[in-house]
Coordinates of N, CA and C in Angstrom, one line a residue:
M1 N -12.0 9.2 -17.6 CA -11.1 9.8 -16.5 C -10.1 8.7 -16.0
G2 N -10.5 7.5 -16.0 CA -9.6 6.4 -15.5 C -8.3 6.4 -16.1
D3 N -8.3 6.6 -17.5 CA -7.0 6.5 -18.2 C -6.1 7.7 -17.7
L4 N -6.6 8.9 -17.6 CA -5.8 10.0 -17.1 C -5.3 9.8 -15.7
A5 N -6.2 9.3 -14.8 CA -5.8 9.0 -13.4 C -4.7 8.0 -13.4
E6 N -4.7 7.0 -14.3 CA -3.7 6.0 -14.4 C -2.4 6.6 -14.9
Q7 N -2.5 7.5 -15.8 CA -1.3 8.2 -16.3 C -0.6 8.9 -15.2
V8 N -1.3 9.6 -14.3 CA -0.8 10.3 -13.2 C -0.1 9.4 -12.2
K9 N -0.8 8.2 -12.0 CA -0.2 7.2 -11.1 C 1.1 6.7 -11.6
V10 N 1.2 6.4 -13.0 CA 2.4 5.9 -13.6 C 3.5 7.0 -13.4
I11 N 3.2 8.2 -13.6 CA 4.2 9.3 -13.4 C 4.7 9.3 -11.9
Q12 N 3.8 9.1 -11.0 CA 4.2 9.1 -9.6 C 5.1 8.0 -9.3
R13 N 4.8 6.8 -9.9 CA 5.7 5.6 -9.7 C 7.0 5.7 -10.4
S14 N 7.1 6.6 -11.4 CA 8.3 6.7 -12.2 C 9.6 7.1 -11.5
D15 N 9.4 8.0 -10.5 CA 10.5 8.4 -9.7 C 10.0 9.4 -8.6
P16 N 10.8 9.5 -7.5 CA 10.3 10.3 -6.3 C 10.1 11.8 -6.7
G17 N 10.9 12.3 -7.6 CA 10.7 13.7 -8.0 C 9.4 14.0 -8.7
A18 N 9.0 13.0 -9.5 CA 7.8 13.1 -10.2 C 6.6 13.0 -9.3
K19 N 6.7 12.1 -8.3 CA 5.7 12.0 -7.3 C 5.5 13.3 -6.5
Q20 N 6.7 13.9 -6.1 CA 6.7 15.1 -5.4 C 6.1 16.3 -6.2
A21 N 6.3 16.3 -7.5 CA 5.7 17.3 -8.4 C 4.2 17.2 -8.3
W22 N 3.7 16.0 -8.4 CA 2.2 15.8 -8.3 C 1.7 16.2 -6.9
W23 N 2.4 15.9 -5.8 CA 2.0 16.2 -4.5 C 2.0 17.8 -4.3
D24 N 3.0 18.4 -4.8 CA 3.1 19.9 -4.7 C 2.0 20.5 -5.5
Y25 N 1.7 20.0 -6.7 CA 0.6 20.5 -7.5 C -0.7 20.3 -6.7
C26 N -0.9 19.2 -6.1 CA -2.2 19.0 -5.3 C -2.3 20.0 -4.2
D27 N -1.2 20.2 -3.5 CA -1.2 21.1 -2.3 C -1.5 22.5 -2.8
H28 N -1.0 22.9 -3.9 CA -1.1 24.3 -4.4 C -2.5 24.5 -5.1
H29 N -3.0 23.5 -5.8 CA -4.2 23.7 -6.6 C -5.4 22.9 -6.3
L30 N -5.2 21.8 -5.6 CA -6.3 20.9 -5.4 C -6.6 20.6 -4.0
G31 N -6.4 21.5 -3.1 CA -6.7 21.3 -1.7 C -6.0 20.2 -1.0
G32 N -4.9 19.7 -1.5 CA -4.1 18.7 -0.9 C -4.6 17.3 -1.2
V33 N -5.7 17.1 -2.0 CA -6.2 15.8 -2.4 C -5.3 15.2 -3.4
K34 N -4.6 14.1 -3.0 CA -3.5 13.5 -3.9 C -4.0 12.3 -4.7
D35 N -5.2 11.8 -4.5 CA -5.7 10.7 -5.2 C -6.2 11.1 -6.6
P36 N -5.5 10.7 -7.7 CA -5.9 11.2 -9.0 C -7.4 10.8 -9.3
G37 N -7.8 9.7 -8.8 CA -9.2 9.3 -9.1 C -10.3 10.2 -8.5
R38 N -9.9 11.1 -7.7 CA -10.9 12.0 -7.1 C -10.9 13.4 -7.8
H39 N -10.2 13.5 -8.9 CA -10.2 14.8 -9.6 C -10.8 14.6 -11.0
E40 N -11.4 15.7 -11.5 CA -12.0 15.8 -12.8 C -10.9 15.5 -13.9
A41 N -11.3 15.0 -15.0 CA -10.4 14.7 -16.1 C -9.7 16.0 -16.6
S42 N -10.4 17.1 -16.6 CA -9.7 18.4 -17.0 C -8.6 18.8 -16.1
V43 N -8.7 18.5 -14.8 CA -7.7 18.8 -13.8 C -6.4 17.9 -14.1
L44 N -6.7 16.7 -14.3 CA -5.6 15.7 -14.6 C -4.9 16.1 -15.9
Q45 N -5.7 16.4 -16.9 CA -5.1 16.8 -18.2 C -4.3 18.0 -18.0
E46 N -4.7 19.0 -17.3 CA -3.9 20.2 -17.0 C -2.5 19.9 -16.4
F47 N -2.6 19.0 -15.4 CA -1.3 18.6 -14.8 C -0.4 17.8 -15.8
L48 N -1.0 16.9 -16.5 CA -0.2 16.1 -17.5 C 0.4 17.0 -18.6
N49 N -0.4 17.9 -19.1 CA 0.1 18.9 -20.1 C 1.3 19.7 -19.5
G50 N 1.2 20.2 -18.3 CA 2.2 20.9 -17.7 C 3.5 20.1 -17.4
Y51 N 3.2 18.9 -17.0 CA 4.3 18.0 -16.7 C 5.1 17.6 -17.9
N52 N 4.3 17.2 -19.0 CA 4.9 16.7 -20.2 C 5.6 17.8 -21.0
S53 N 5.2 19.1 -20.8 CA 5.8 20.2 -21.5 C 7.0 20.8 -20.7
G54 N 7.2 20.3 -19.5 CA 8.3 20.8 -18.6 C 7.9 22.1 -17.8
A55 N 6.6 22.5 -18.0 CA 6.2 23.7 -17.2 C 6.0 23.3 -15.7
I56 N 5.7 22.0 -15.4 CA 5.7 21.5 -14.1 C 7.0 20.6 -14.0
Q57 N 7.9 21.0 -13.1 CA 9.2 20.3 -13.1 C 9.2 19.3 -11.9
H58 N 10.1 18.3 -12.1 CA 10.3 17.4 -10.9 C 10.7 18.2 -9.7
A59 N 10.4 17.7 -8.6 CA 10.7 18.4 -7.3 C 11.5 17.5 -6.4
T60 N 12.2 18.1 -5.5 CA 13.0 17.3 -4.6 C 12.0 16.7 -3.6
P61 N 12.0 15.4 -3.4 CA 11.1 14.8 -2.4 C 11.4 15.3 -1.0
Q62 N 10.3 15.6 -0.3 CA 10.4 16.1 1.0 C 10.4 14.9 2.0
P63 N 11.2 15.1 3.1 CA 11.2 14.0 4.1 C 9.8 13.8 4.7
Q64 N 9.5 12.5 5.0 CA 8.2 12.2 5.6 C 8.1 12.9 6.9
K65 N 6.9 13.4 7.2 CA 6.6 14.0 8.5 C 6.8 13.1 9.7
G66 N 7.4 13.6 10.7 CA 7.5 12.8 11.9 C 8.6 11.8 11.9
G67 N 9.4 11.8 10.9 CA 10.5 10.8 10.9 C 11.6 11.3 10.0
G68 N 12.6 10.5 10.0 CA 13.7 10.8 9.1 C 14.6 11.9 9.7
K69 N 15.8 12.0 9.1 CA 16.7 13.0 9.5 C 17.1 13.9 8.4
G70 N 17.7 14.9 8.7 CA 18.2 15.8 7.6 C 17.4 17.1 7.6
G71 N 18.0 18.1 7.1 CA 17.4 19.5 7.2 C 16.8 20.0 5.9
S72 N 16.7 19.1 4.9 CA 16.2 19.6 3.6 C 14.8 20.1 3.8
K73 N 14.5 21.2 3.2 CA 13.1 21.7 3.3 C 12.3 21.3 2.1
G74 N 12.9 20.5 1.2 CA 12.1 19.9 0.1 C 12.2 20.7 -1.2
G75 N 11.2 20.3 -2.1 CA 11.3 20.7 -3.4 C 10.6 22.0 -3.7
A76 N 11.0 22.5 -4.9 CA 10.4 23.7 -5.4 C 9.4 23.3 -6.5
Y77 N 8.1 23.6 -6.2 CA 7.1 23.4 -7.2 C 7.1 24.6 -8.2
T78 N 7.3 24.4 -9.4 CA 7.3 25.5 -10.4 C 6.4 25.1 -11.5
M79 N 5.6 26.1 -12.0 CA 4.8 26.0 -13.2 C 4.8 27.3 -13.9
G80 N 5.2 27.3 -15.2 CA 5.3 28.5 -15.9 C 3.9 29.1 -16.1
C81 N 3.9 30.4 -16.4 CA 2.6 31.1 -16.5 C 2.2 31.3 -18.0
G82 N 2.8 30.4 -18.8 CA 2.3 30.4 -20.2 C 3.1 31.3 -21.0

């Protein structure tokens, strides 16, 4: 599982849109738990498969809560239904 968790971490570090895609996935499917190390390998593999195939797309990073300016409501999490 460590290798898959590391792959998700690398994706998160690759750009803000990729990180937001993971966060949106966590919020919608994983109870908001964003630490890849706390998820089963099958869950991580499902995200990686969707991300690598384009079914899970980069999202627009949302402003941090409690700070920042601007009215953007953030990104659209999308995942195809197969």
